[in-house]
mmCIF file of C-alpha atoms in Angstrom:
data_model
loop_
_atom_site.group_PDB
_atom_site.id
_atom_site.type_symbol
_atom_site.label_atom_id
_atom_site.label_comp_id
_atom_site.label_asym_id
_atom_site.label_seq_id
_atom_site.Cartn_x
_atom_site.Cartn_y
_atom_site.Cartn_z
ATOM 1 C CA MET A 1199 20.840 16.236 -19.986
ATOM 2 C CA ARG A 1200 19.174 16.758 -17.079
ATOM 3 C CA SER A 1201 20.498 18.426 -13.986
ATOM 4 C CA ASN A 1202 18.971 16.359 -10.901
ATOM 5 C CA HIS A 1203 21.450 17.056 -8.700
ATOM 6 C CA LEU A 1204 20.754 20.892 -9.508
ATOM 7 C CA GLN A 1205 17.348 20.795 -8.950
ATOM 8 C CA PRO A 1206 16.857 17.370 -6.691
ATOM 9 C CA GLU A 1207 13.563 16.048 -7.277
ATOM 10 C CA ILE A 1208 10.909 16.732 -4.265
ATOM 11 C CA ILE A 1209 9.064 13.574 -3.491
ATOM 12 C CA ASP A 1210 7.457 11.971 -0.571
ATOM 13 C CA ALA A 1211 6.457 8.496 1.180
ATOM 14 C CA VAL A 1212 2.413 7.697 2.725
ATOM 15 C CA ILE A 1213 2.532 4.855 5.113
ATOM 16 C CA THR A 1214 -0.757 3.621 6.457
ATOM 17 C CA TRP A 1215 -0.488 1.601 9.758
ATOM 18 C CA VAL A 1216 -2.375 0.394 12.584
ATOM 19 C CA ASN A 1217 -1.981 -1.604 15.505
ATOM 20 C CA GLY A 1218 -4.847 -4.036 16.000
ATOM 21 C CA ASN A 1219 -3.491 -5.543 18.621
ATOM 22 C CA GLU A 1220 -4.666 -2.440 20.829
ATOM 23 C CA PRO A 1221 -7.405 -3.199 23.284
ATOM 24 C CA ILE A 1222 -8.973 0.227 22.324
ATOM 25 C CA TYR A 1223 -8.981 -0.205 18.360
ATOM 26 C CA LYS A 1224 -10.117 -3.796 19.155
ATOM 27 C CA GLN A 1225 -13.049 -3.179 21.051
ATOM 28 C CA LYS A 1226 -13.468 -0.325 18.140
ATOM 29 C CA LEU A 1227 -13.489 -2.711 15.742
ATOM 30 C CA LEU A 1228 -15.654 -5.300 17.551
ATOM 31 C CA HIS A 1229 -18.398 -2.598 17.943
ATOM 32 C CA TYR A 1230 -19.087 -1.685 14.234
ATOM 33 C CA LEU A 1231 -18.479 -5.288 12.949
ATOM 34 C CA THR A 1232 -21.525 -6.715 15.327
ATOM 35 C CA GLN A 1233 -23.398 -3.527 13.213
ATOM 36 C CA THR A 1234 -22.461 -4.174 9.977
ATOM 37 C CA THR A 1235 -24.055 -7.193 7.316
ATOM 38 C CA PHE A 1236 -22.125 -8.658 4.563
ATOM 39 C CA VAL A 1237 -18.939 -8.772 5.828
ATOM 40 C CA HIS A 1238 -16.667 -10.923 3.704
ATOM 41 C CA GLU A 1239 -14.651 -12.831 6.618
ATOM 42 C CA GLU A 1240 -11.422 -12.040 4.443
ATOM 43 C CA ALA A 1241 -12.294 -8.101 5.299
ATOM 44 C CA ILE A 1242 -11.934 -8.857 9.170
ATOM 45 C CA SER A 1243 -9.132 -11.652 8.791
ATOM 46 C CA PRO A 1244 -6.884 -10.423 12.149
ATOM 47 C CA THR A 1245 -3.478 -10.346 9.750
ATOM 48 C CA ARG A 1246 -5.378 -7.441 8.082
ATOM 49 C CA PHE A 1247 -4.513 -5.338 11.464
ATOM 50 C CA GLY A 1248 -1.640 -7.523 13.140
ATOM 51 C CA GLU A 1249 1.060 -5.368 13.935
ATOM 52 C CA VAL A 1250 4.408 -7.383 15.207
ATOM 53 C CA GLY A 1251 7.289 -4.637 14.300
ATOM 54 C CA GLU A 1252 6.940 -4.375 10.656
ATOM 55 C CA LEU A 1253 7.148 -0.765 10.520
ATOM 56 C CA GLU A 1254 10.744 -0.266 11.909
ATOM 57 C CA PHE A 1255 11.803 -2.203 8.509
ATOM 58 C CA CYS A 1256 9.869 -0.292 6.411
ATOM 59 C CA LEU A 1257 10.665 3.491 7.497
ATOM 60 C CA VAL A 1258 14.377 2.389 8.113
ATOM 61 C CA SER A 1259 14.676 0.820 4.376
ATOM 62 C CA LEU A 1260 12.988 4.233 3.069
ATOM 63 C CA PHE A 1261 15.717 6.334 5.152
ATOM 64 C CA ARG A 1262 18.284 4.297 3.896
ATOM 65 C CA PHE A 1263 18.187 3.392 0.096
ATOM 66 C CA ALA A 1264 15.910 6.416 -0.274
ATOM 67 C CA PRO A 1265 17.349 9.244 1.474
ATOM 68 C CA TRP A 1266 16.161 11.473 -1.361
ATOM 69 C CA LEU A 1267 12.339 11.327 0.698
ATOM 70 C CA ARG A 1268 11.869 14.767 1.040
ATOM 71 C CA HIS A 1269 8.852 13.563 4.164
ATOM 72 C CA ILE A 1270 7.793 10.300 5.116
ATOM 73 C CA TYR A 1271 3.696 10.694 6.470
ATOM 74 C CA LEU A 1272 2.121 8.333 8.786
ATOM 75 C CA VAL A 1273 -1.574 7.797 8.342
ATOM 76 C CA THR A 1274 -2.759 6.312 11.603
ATOM 77 C CA ASP A 1275 -6.481 5.979 13.240
ATOM 78 C CA ASN A 1276 -5.199 7.744 16.393
ATOM 79 C CA GLN A 1277 -2.599 5.658 17.003
ATOM 80 C CA THR A 1278 1.794 6.811 17.311
ATOM 81 C CA PRO A 1279 4.236 3.757 17.296
ATOM 82 C CA ALA A 1280 6.333 3.599 20.056
ATOM 83 C CA LEU A 1281 9.515 3.255 18.079
ATOM 84 C CA LEU A 1282 8.991 7.526 17.215
ATOM 85 C CA SER A 1283 10.783 8.317 20.285
ATOM 86 C CA LYS A 1284 13.764 6.801 19.166
ATOM 87 C CA PHE A 1285 14.014 9.944 16.432
ATOM 88 C CA ALA A 1286 13.263 12.561 19.162
ATOM 89 C CA GLY A 1287 16.824 14.988 18.656
ATOM 90 C CA THR A 1288 17.954 13.530 15.295
ATOM 91 C CA ASP A 1289 17.032 15.333 11.597
ATOM 92 C CA TYR A 1290 14.606 12.397 11.110
ATOM 93 C CA GLU A 1291 12.692 13.264 13.968
ATOM 94 C CA HIS A 1292 11.206 16.585 11.486
ATOM 95 C CA ARG A 1293 10.517 14.435 8.047
ATOM 96 C CA ILE A 1294 7.818 11.943 9.678
ATOM 97 C CA HIS A 1295 4.460 12.970 10.035
ATOM 98 C CA LEU A 1296 1.585 10.933 11.937
ATOM 99 C CA ILE A 1297 -1.318 11.816 10.194
ATOM 100 C CA ASP A 1298 -4.537 11.279 11.546
ATOM 101 C CA HIS A 1299 -7.869 9.339 9.809
ATOM 102 C CA LYS A 1300 -9.438 12.600 11.537
ATOM 103 C CA VAL A 1301 -7.120 15.101 9.055
ATOM 104 C CA ILE A 1302 -7.982 13.606 5.169
ATOM 105 C CA PHE A 1303 -11.093 12.641 6.051
ATOM 106 C CA SER A 1304 -12.259 16.567 7.436
ATOM 107 C CA GLU A 1305 -15.995 16.695 5.535
ATOM 108 C CA PHE A 1306 -16.477 12.788 5.459
ATOM 109 C CA SER A 1307 -16.850 12.502 9.316
ATOM 110 C CA ASP A 1308 -19.246 10.122 8.743
ATOM 111 C CA ALA A 1309 -17.118 7.168 7.088
ATOM 112 C CA LEU A 1310 -15.304 7.146 10.226
ATOM 113 C CA PRO A 1311 -14.077 5.049 12.236
ATOM 114 C CA THR A 1312 -12.960 2.920 9.364
ATOM 115 C CA PHE A 1313 -10.939 -0.447 9.210
ATOM 116 C CA ASN A 1314 -11.177 -0.499 4.962
ATOM 117 C CA SER A 1315 -7.720 -0.099 3.107
ATOM 118 C CA ARG A 1316 -9.141 1.021 0.123
ATOM 119 C CA THR A 1317 -11.197 3.516 2.030
ATOM 120 C CA ILE A 1318 -8.094 5.235 3.727
ATOM 121 C CA GLU A 1319 -6.218 5.455 0.307
ATOM 122 C CA SER A 1320 -8.851 6.675 -1.698
ATOM 123 C CA LEU A 1321 -7.935 10.240 0.346
ATOM 124 C CA LEU A 1322 -4.389 9.791 1.098
ATOM 125 C CA TRP A 1323 -4.217 12.873 -1.279
ATOM 126 C CA ARG A 1324 -6.023 15.066 0.989
ATOM 127 C CA ILE A 1325 -2.844 14.987 3.339
ATOM 128 C CA PRO A 1326 -1.867 18.551 3.758
ATOM 129 C CA GLY A 1327 1.484 19.610 2.998
ATOM 130 C CA LEU A 1328 1.793 16.516 0.675
ATOM 131 C CA ALA A 1329 4.201 17.002 -2.061
ATOM 132 C CA GLU A 1330 2.802 16.403 -6.549
ATOM 133 C CA LYS A 1331 5.236 13.496 -6.425
ATOM 134 C CA PHE A 1332 4.739 10.862 -3.659
ATOM 135 C CA LEU A 1333 4.841 6.760 -3.093
ATOM 136 C CA TYR A 1334 2.774 4.671 -1.807
ATOM 137 C CA LEU A 1335 2.931 1.997 0.459
ATOM 138 C CA ASN A 1336 1.525 0.067 3.146
ATOM 139 C CA ASP A 1337 3.675 -0.866 6.145
ATOM 140 C CA ASP A 1338 4.489 -4.678 5.214
ATOM 141 C CA PHE A 1339 6.951 -3.207 2.083
ATOM 142 C CA PHE A 1340 10.434 -2.701 2.711
ATOM 143 C CA LEU A 1341 12.937 -2.084 0.486
ATOM 144 C CA ILE A 1342 16.570 -3.557 -0.185
ATOM 145 C CA ARG A 1343 18.369 -2.162 -2.152
ATOM 146 C CA PRO A 1344 19.033 1.524 -2.918
ATOM 147 C CA VAL A 1345 16.368 3.277 -5.239
ATOM 148 C CA SER A 1346 16.501 6.552 -7.037
ATOM 149 C CA PRO A 1347 13.822 8.845 -7.880
ATOM 150 C CA GLU A 1348 13.668 8.212 -11.686
ATOM 151 C CA ASN A 1349 12.872 4.557 -10.438
ATOM 152 C CA PHE A 1350 9.197 5.955 -9.995
ATOM 153 C CA PHE A 1351 8.907 9.373 -11.490
ATOM 154 C CA HIS A 1352 10.859 9.286 -14.893
ATOM 155 C CA TYR A 1353 10.992 12.802 -16.673
ATOM 156 C CA ASN A 1354 7.911 13.476 -15.191
ATOM 157 C CA LYS A 1355 6.265 10.535 -16.165
ATOM 158 C CA VAL A 1356 4.861 8.436 -13.336
ATOM 159 C CA VAL A 1357 6.195 4.608 -13.764
ATOM 160 C CA LEU A 1358 4.436 1.348 -13.352
ATOM 161 C CA ARG A 1359 4.878 -2.122 -12.888
ATOM 162 C CA GLY A 1360 2.752 -4.429 -14.098
ATOM 163 C CA GLU A 1361 0.949 -5.721 -16.988
ATOM 164 C CA TRP A 1362 -2.262 -5.377 -19.101
ATOM 165 C CA LYS A 1363 -4.690 -8.558 -18.507
ATOM 166 C CA LYS A 1364 -7.914 -9.478 -19.586
ATOM 167 C CA GLN A 1365 -11.455 -8.038 -17.444
ATOM 168 C CA GLN A 1366 -12.302 -11.828 -17.936
ATOM 169 C CA PRO A 1367 -12.337 -14.687 -20.278
ATOM 170 C CA HIS A 1368 -14.687 -14.276 -23.521
ATOM 171 C CA SER A 1369 -14.398 -17.934 -24.228
ATOM 172 C CA LEU A 1370 -17.781 -20.030 -25.205
ATOM 173 C CA TYR A 1371 -16.388 -22.645 -22.228
ATOM 174 C CA TYR A 1372 -16.082 -19.737 -19.345
ATOM 175 C CA ARG A 1373 -20.225 -17.941 -20.669
ATOM 176 C CA ILE A 1374 -21.642 -21.366 -20.172
ATOM 177 C CA ARG A 1375 -20.405 -22.186 -16.877
ATOM 178 C CA MET A 1376 -20.912 -19.188 -15.744
ATOM 179 C CA ALA A 1377 -24.226 -18.788 -16.481
ATOM 180 C CA LEU A 1378 -24.688 -22.307 -14.614
ATOM 181 C CA LYS A 1379 -23.383 -20.772 -12.035
ATOM 182 C CA ALA A 1380 -25.723 -17.955 -11.961
ATOM 183 C CA PHE A 1381 -28.451 -20.158 -12.251
ATOM 184 C CA LYS A 1382 -27.583 -22.214 -9.279
ATOM 185 C CA GLN A 1383 -27.041 -18.851 -7.354
ATOM 186 C CA LYS A 1384 -30.346 -17.277 -8.090
ATOM 187 C CA TYR A 1385 -32.109 -20.458 -5.147
ATOM 188 C CA ARG A 1386 -29.053 -19.738 -2.504
ATOM 189 C CA PRO A 1387 -29.056 -17.486 0.396
ATOM 190 C CA LYS A 1388 -26.704 -14.129 -0.475
ATOM 191 C CA LYS A 1389 -23.968 -15.085 -0.573
ATOM 192 C CA VAL A 1390 -20.903 -12.358 0.298
ATOM 193 C CA HIS A 1391 -18.112 -11.780 -2.510
ATOM 194 C CA VAL A 1392 -14.442 -12.204 -2.063
ATOM 195 C CA PRO A 1393 -13.445 -8.563 -2.035
ATOM 196 C CA LYS A 1394 -10.296 -9.654 -4.608
ATOM 197 C CA HIS A 1395 -7.462 -7.219 -5.272
ATOM 198 C CA SER A 1396 -7.781 -7.383 -9.032
ATOM 199 C CA LEU A 1397 -11.716 -6.715 -9.590
ATOM 200 C CA ALA A 1398 -10.898 -4.039 -7.783
ATOM 201 C CA GLN A 1399 -8.411 -3.064 -9.867
ATOM 202 C CA ILE A 1400 -10.749 -4.031 -12.495
ATOM 203 C CA LYS A 1401 -13.539 -1.518 -11.462
ATOM 204 C CA ALA A 1402 -11.383 1.112 -11.404
ATOM 205 C CA ALA A 1403 -10.611 0.338 -14.873
ATOM 206 C CA GLN A 1404 -14.065 0.858 -16.291
ATOM 207 C CA LEU A 1405 -14.766 3.525 -13.827
ATOM 208 C CA LEU A 1406 -12.698 5.193 -17.206
ATOM 209 C CA GLY A 1407 -14.393 3.132 -19.925
ATOM 210 C CA HIS A 1408 -12.096 -0.074 -20.111
ATOM 211 C CA THR A 1409 -14.478 -3.068 -21.010
ATOM 212 C CA GLU A 1410 -11.925 -5.614 -22.107
ATOM 213 C CA ASN A 1411 -8.457 -5.364 -20.347
ATOM 214 C CA TYR A 1412 -7.347 -3.551 -17.682
ATOM 215 C CA PHE A 1413 -3.569 -2.653 -15.979
ATOM 216 C CA TYR A 1414 -3.318 -4.690 -13.747
ATOM 217 C CA LEU A 1415 -0.354 -3.304 -11.348
ATOM 218 C CA TYR A 1416 2.196 -5.819 -9.667
ATOM 219 C CA HIS A 1417 2.827 -5.632 -5.347
ATOM 220 C CA SER A 1418 4.896 -2.998 -5.475
ATOM 221 C CA PRO A 1419 5.262 0.781 -4.279
ATOM 222 C CA HIS A 1420 3.226 3.142 -6.409
ATOM 223 C CA SER A 1421 3.996 6.219 -7.814
ATOM 224 C CA LEU A 1422 1.375 8.965 -7.550
ATOM 225 C CA ARG A 1423 0.842 12.560 -8.680
ATOM 226 C CA LEU A 1424 -1.475 14.497 -5.705
ATOM 227 C CA SER A 1425 -3.106 16.668 -8.845
ATOM 228 C CA THR A 1426 -3.966 13.841 -10.892
ATOM 229 C CA LEU A 1427 -5.886 12.308 -8.038
ATOM 230 C CA ALA A 1428 -7.582 15.868 -6.614
ATOM 231 C CA ASN A 1429 -9.037 16.838 -10.382
ATOM 232 C CA TYR A 1430 -10.650 13.558 -11.150
ATOM 233 C CA PHE A 1431 -12.408 13.216 -7.555
ATOM 234 C CA SER A 1432 -13.261 16.938 -7.559
ATOM 235 C CA ASN A 1433 -15.278 16.558 -10.894
ATOM 236 C CA HIS A 1434 -16.731 12.885 -9.384
ATOM 237 C CA VAL A 1435 -17.428 12.997 -6.178
ATOM 238 C CA GLU A 1436 -20.241 10.973 -6.025
ATOM 239 C CA GLN A 1437 -17.544 7.603 -6.943
ATOM 240 C CA LEU A 1438 -15.050 9.249 -3.802
ATOM 241 C CA ALA A 1439 -18.081 9.208 -1.745
ATOM 242 C CA PHE A 1440 -19.379 5.754 -3.025
ATOM 243 C CA ASN A 1441 -15.804 4.531 -2.079
ATOM 244 C CA ILE A 1442 -15.552 5.809 1.131
ATOM 245 C CA ASN A 1443 -18.986 4.437 2.367
ATOM 246 C CA PHE A 1444 -17.508 1.404 3.085
ATOM 247 C CA ARG A 1445 -16.018 0.629 7.126
ATOM 248 C CA PHE A 1446 -15.009 -2.880 5.881
ATOM 249 C CA ARG A 1447 -13.533 -4.186 2.848
ATOM 250 C CA HIS A 1448 -16.194 -4.500 -0.150
ATOM 251 C CA ALA A 1449 -15.992 -6.410 -3.198
ATOM 252 C CA GLU A 1450 -17.734 -3.185 -4.884
ATOM 253 C CA GLN A 1451 -15.012 -0.555 -4.345
ATOM 254 C CA PHE A 1452 -12.482 0.234 -7.004
ATOM 255 C CA LEU A 1453 -8.782 0.528 -6.081
ATOM 256 C CA THR A 1454 -7.370 4.760 -6.481
ATOM 257 C CA THR A 1455 -4.092 3.336 -6.996
ATOM 258 C CA ALA A 1456 -5.548 1.134 -10.063
ATOM 259 C CA LEU A 1457 -7.748 4.480 -10.570
ATOM 260 C CA ALA A 1458 -4.976 6.585 -10.643
ATOM 261 C CA SER A 1459 -2.498 4.457 -12.875
ATOM 262 C CA HIS A 1460 -5.137 4.923 -16.040
ATOM 263 C CA LEU A 1461 -5.385 8.252 -15.330
ATOM 264 C CA GLU A 1462 -2.035 8.714 -16.107
ATOM 265 C CA ILE A 1463 -1.699 6.339 -18.963
ATOM 266 C CA ALA A 1464 -4.947 8.263 -20.684
ATOM 267 C CA LYS A 1465 -2.911 11.189 -20.222
ATOM 268 C CA ASN A 1466 0.364 9.317 -22.144
ATOM 269 C CA ASN A 1467 2.200 10.484 -18.556
ATOM 270 C CA VAL A 1468 3.378 6.988 -17.554
ATOM 271 C CA VAL A 1469 6.673 4.977 -18.275
ATOM 272 C CA PHE A 1470 6.176 1.223 -18.026
ATOM 273 C CA GLU A 1471 8.916 -0.760 -16.095
ATOM 274 C CA ASP A 1472 10.308 -3.913 -15.090
ATOM 275 C CA LYS A 1473 13.428 -4.385 -14.517
ATOM 276 C CA LEU A 1474 12.675 -3.909 -10.667
ATOM 277 C CA ARG A 1475 11.086 -6.443 -9.035
ATOM 278 C CA CYS A 1476 9.090 -6.906 -5.705
ATOM 279 C CA LEU A 1477 9.170 -10.192 -3.843
ATOM 280 C CA GLN A 1478 5.866 -10.950 -2.482
ATOM 281 C CA LEU A 1479 5.901 -13.354 0.945
ATOM 282 C CA LYS A 1480 2.320 -14.510 1.509
ATOM 283 C CA LEU A 1481 3.296 -16.551 4.568
ATOM 284 C CA SER A 1482 0.480 -17.765 4.785
ATOM 285 C CA ALA A 1483 0.385 -20.467 1.994
ATOM 286 C CA GLN A 1484 4.028 -21.175 1.801
ATOM 287 C CA SER A 1485 6.183 -23.366 3.488
ATOM 288 C CA LEU A 1486 9.656 -22.103 5.720
ATOM 289 C CA ARG A 1487 11.630 -23.991 3.192
ATOM 290 C CA HIS A 1488 9.886 -22.412 0.663
ATOM 291 C CA VAL A 1489 9.925 -18.605 1.896
ATOM 292 C CA LYS A 1490 13.944 -18.754 2.739
ATOM 293 C CA ARG A 1491 14.610 -20.529 -0.824
ATOM 294 C CA GLN A 1492 12.761 -17.098 -2.225
ATOM 295 C CA LEU A 1493 14.416 -15.106 0.641
ATOM 296 C CA ALA A 1494 18.212 -16.439 -1.174
ATOM 297 C CA ASP A 1495 17.200 -15.739 -4.221
ATOM 298 C CA ALA A 1496 16.474 -12.036 -3.294
ATOM 299 C CA ASP A 1497 20.110 -11.996 -1.751
ATOM 300 C CA ARG A 1498 21.287 -12.812 -5.703
ATOM 301 C CA ASP A 1499 19.171 -11.206 -8.089
ATOM 302 C CA ASN A 1500 19.848 -7.308 -8.128
ATOM 303 C CA ASN A 1501 16.895 -6.455 -10.019
ATOM 304 C CA VAL A 1502 14.637 -7.331 -6.714
ATOM 305 C CA ALA A 1503 14.648 -3.934 -5.092
ATOM 306 C CA PHE A 1504 11.470 -4.197 -2.673
ATOM 307 C CA VAL A 1505 9.774 -6.924 -0.420
ATOM 308 C CA CYS A 1506 6.020 -7.366 0.978
ATOM 309 C CA ILE A 1507 5.888 -9.905 3.598
ATOM 310 C CA GLN A 1508 2.374 -10.655 4.341
ATOM 311 C CA SER A 1509 0.810 -11.994 7.278
ATOM 312 C CA LEU A 1510 3.776 -12.284 9.218
ATOM 313 C CA ASP A 1511 1.276 -11.946 12.785
ATOM 314 C CA SER A 1512 -0.153 -15.000 11.605
ATOM 315 C CA VAL A 1513 2.823 -17.264 11.341
ATOM 316 C CA PRO A 1514 4.746 -19.283 13.463
ATOM 317 C CA LEU A 1515 7.339 -17.438 15.811
ATOM 318 C CA LEU A 1516 9.950 -19.383 14.368
ATOM 319 C CA THR A 1517 9.057 -18.022 10.769
ATOM 320 C CA GLN A 1518 8.726 -14.536 12.180
ATOM 321 C CA ASN A 1519 11.662 -15.076 13.511
ATOM 322 C CA THR A 1520 13.734 -15.920 10.107
ATOM 323 C CA LEU A 1521 12.442 -12.918 7.872
ATOM 324 C CA PHE A 1522 13.174 -10.592 11.441
ATOM 325 C CA SER A 1523 16.839 -11.736 10.897
ATOM 326 C CA TRP A 1524 16.616 -11.274 7.029
ATOM 327 C CA LEU A 1525 15.143 -8.145 7.730
ATOM 328 C CA ASP A 1526 18.211 -7.674 10.068
ATOM 329 C CA LYS A 1527 21.114 -8.699 7.703
ATOM 330 C CA ARG A 1528 19.490 -6.329 4.126
ATOM 331 C CA VAL A 1529 17.950 -3.009 5.955
ATOM 332 C CA GLY A 1530 19.168 -2.869 9.739
ATOM 333 C CA SER A 1531 17.024 -1.907 12.922
ATOM 334 C CA LEU A 1532 16.163 1.006 13.689
ATOM 335 C CA ASP A 1533 19.099 1.233 16.552
ATOM 336 C CA SER A 1534 21.392 0.451 14.281
ATOM 337 C CA PHE A 1535 20.690 2.838 11.337
ATOM 338 C CA LEU A 1536 20.974 5.614 13.930
ATOM 339 C CA ALA A 1537 24.206 4.874 16.210
ATOM 340 C CA ASN A 1538 25.817 5.098 12.356
ATOM 341 C CA GLN A 1539 24.325 8.330 11.343
ATOM 342 C CA PRO A 1540 27.092 11.005 10.731
ATOM 343 C CA VAL A 1541 26.823 13.676 13.644
ATOM 344 C CA GLU A 1542 25.802 16.459 11.874
ATOM 345 C CA ALA A 1543 22.695 13.568 10.753
ATOM 346 C CA CYS A 1544 21.684 14.045 14.055
ATOM 347 C CA ILE A 1545 21.000 18.093 14.155
ATOM 348 C CA PRO A 1546 17.503 19.158 14.106
ATOM 349 C CA ASP A 1547 16.635 21.663 11.610
#
């Protein structure tokens, strides 16, 4: 029988965050954008950098529903979220650590500044003091139910949520269609390809020799082992250097989380899990009525443990208020969370 209560798992969480509304950040983004060619519009969509208060609920959800996390590392570009001041004088103050891009990009300073999450993700394993086991998530992810360490690392194996997919169809019809498309493109101006999420996962699998199938990771907090990435990149420095060379998201990049997953699969060090699920809301493509229905379903379904709310900054105020009201009910605001903590939890170490 396991004795986790005697030897608790040491697991950290890493969140990437940016406040794209800050004037200095906007100026820097515009400056480097004018110096870069062939950037797809999806890579510079304002919603990739927008911030409307999601981080508060992201942090509270981790403290409330995953209290076993040791530290939370917040990776930023020389920015400090104002809400961190609210943690001053509490035990949580010592569990949140700001990590500037310059720290993890030491030795790779030529790649800075970067406005590319895929580039940043490639170096998260270089955070000083980071635990061997850690979760990675963006600030638009939220836990909405209690989770345990075993939901992410089971008997020292990495828990993966996703499915095996073919890299591309191999039917005769598909091959003919692609040949015709290639012929037409030959006589058109150079096209900037969409930096699709699935393509970045495929490229990661191909680095490890997968030519037909790949394990497609669902949107959820990712379970990662520091040593897996450190060992791989120490032997493949050129791949790391290539991936971090793009200031803006690019179709040639691979996804580091997918690379780590395929490395763990190769070592038979994974547990495939399909019980806990993530509700992914793509607000720019969904009506408010549809969103409300999905939120109601998540309230009823105990297997929905994670929510990813994309493009919250780009929707009407009514939709924003609906989402924040729901998050306040499911997760709770930072003020209410801290107010309800026992006195001893607010005494600094």
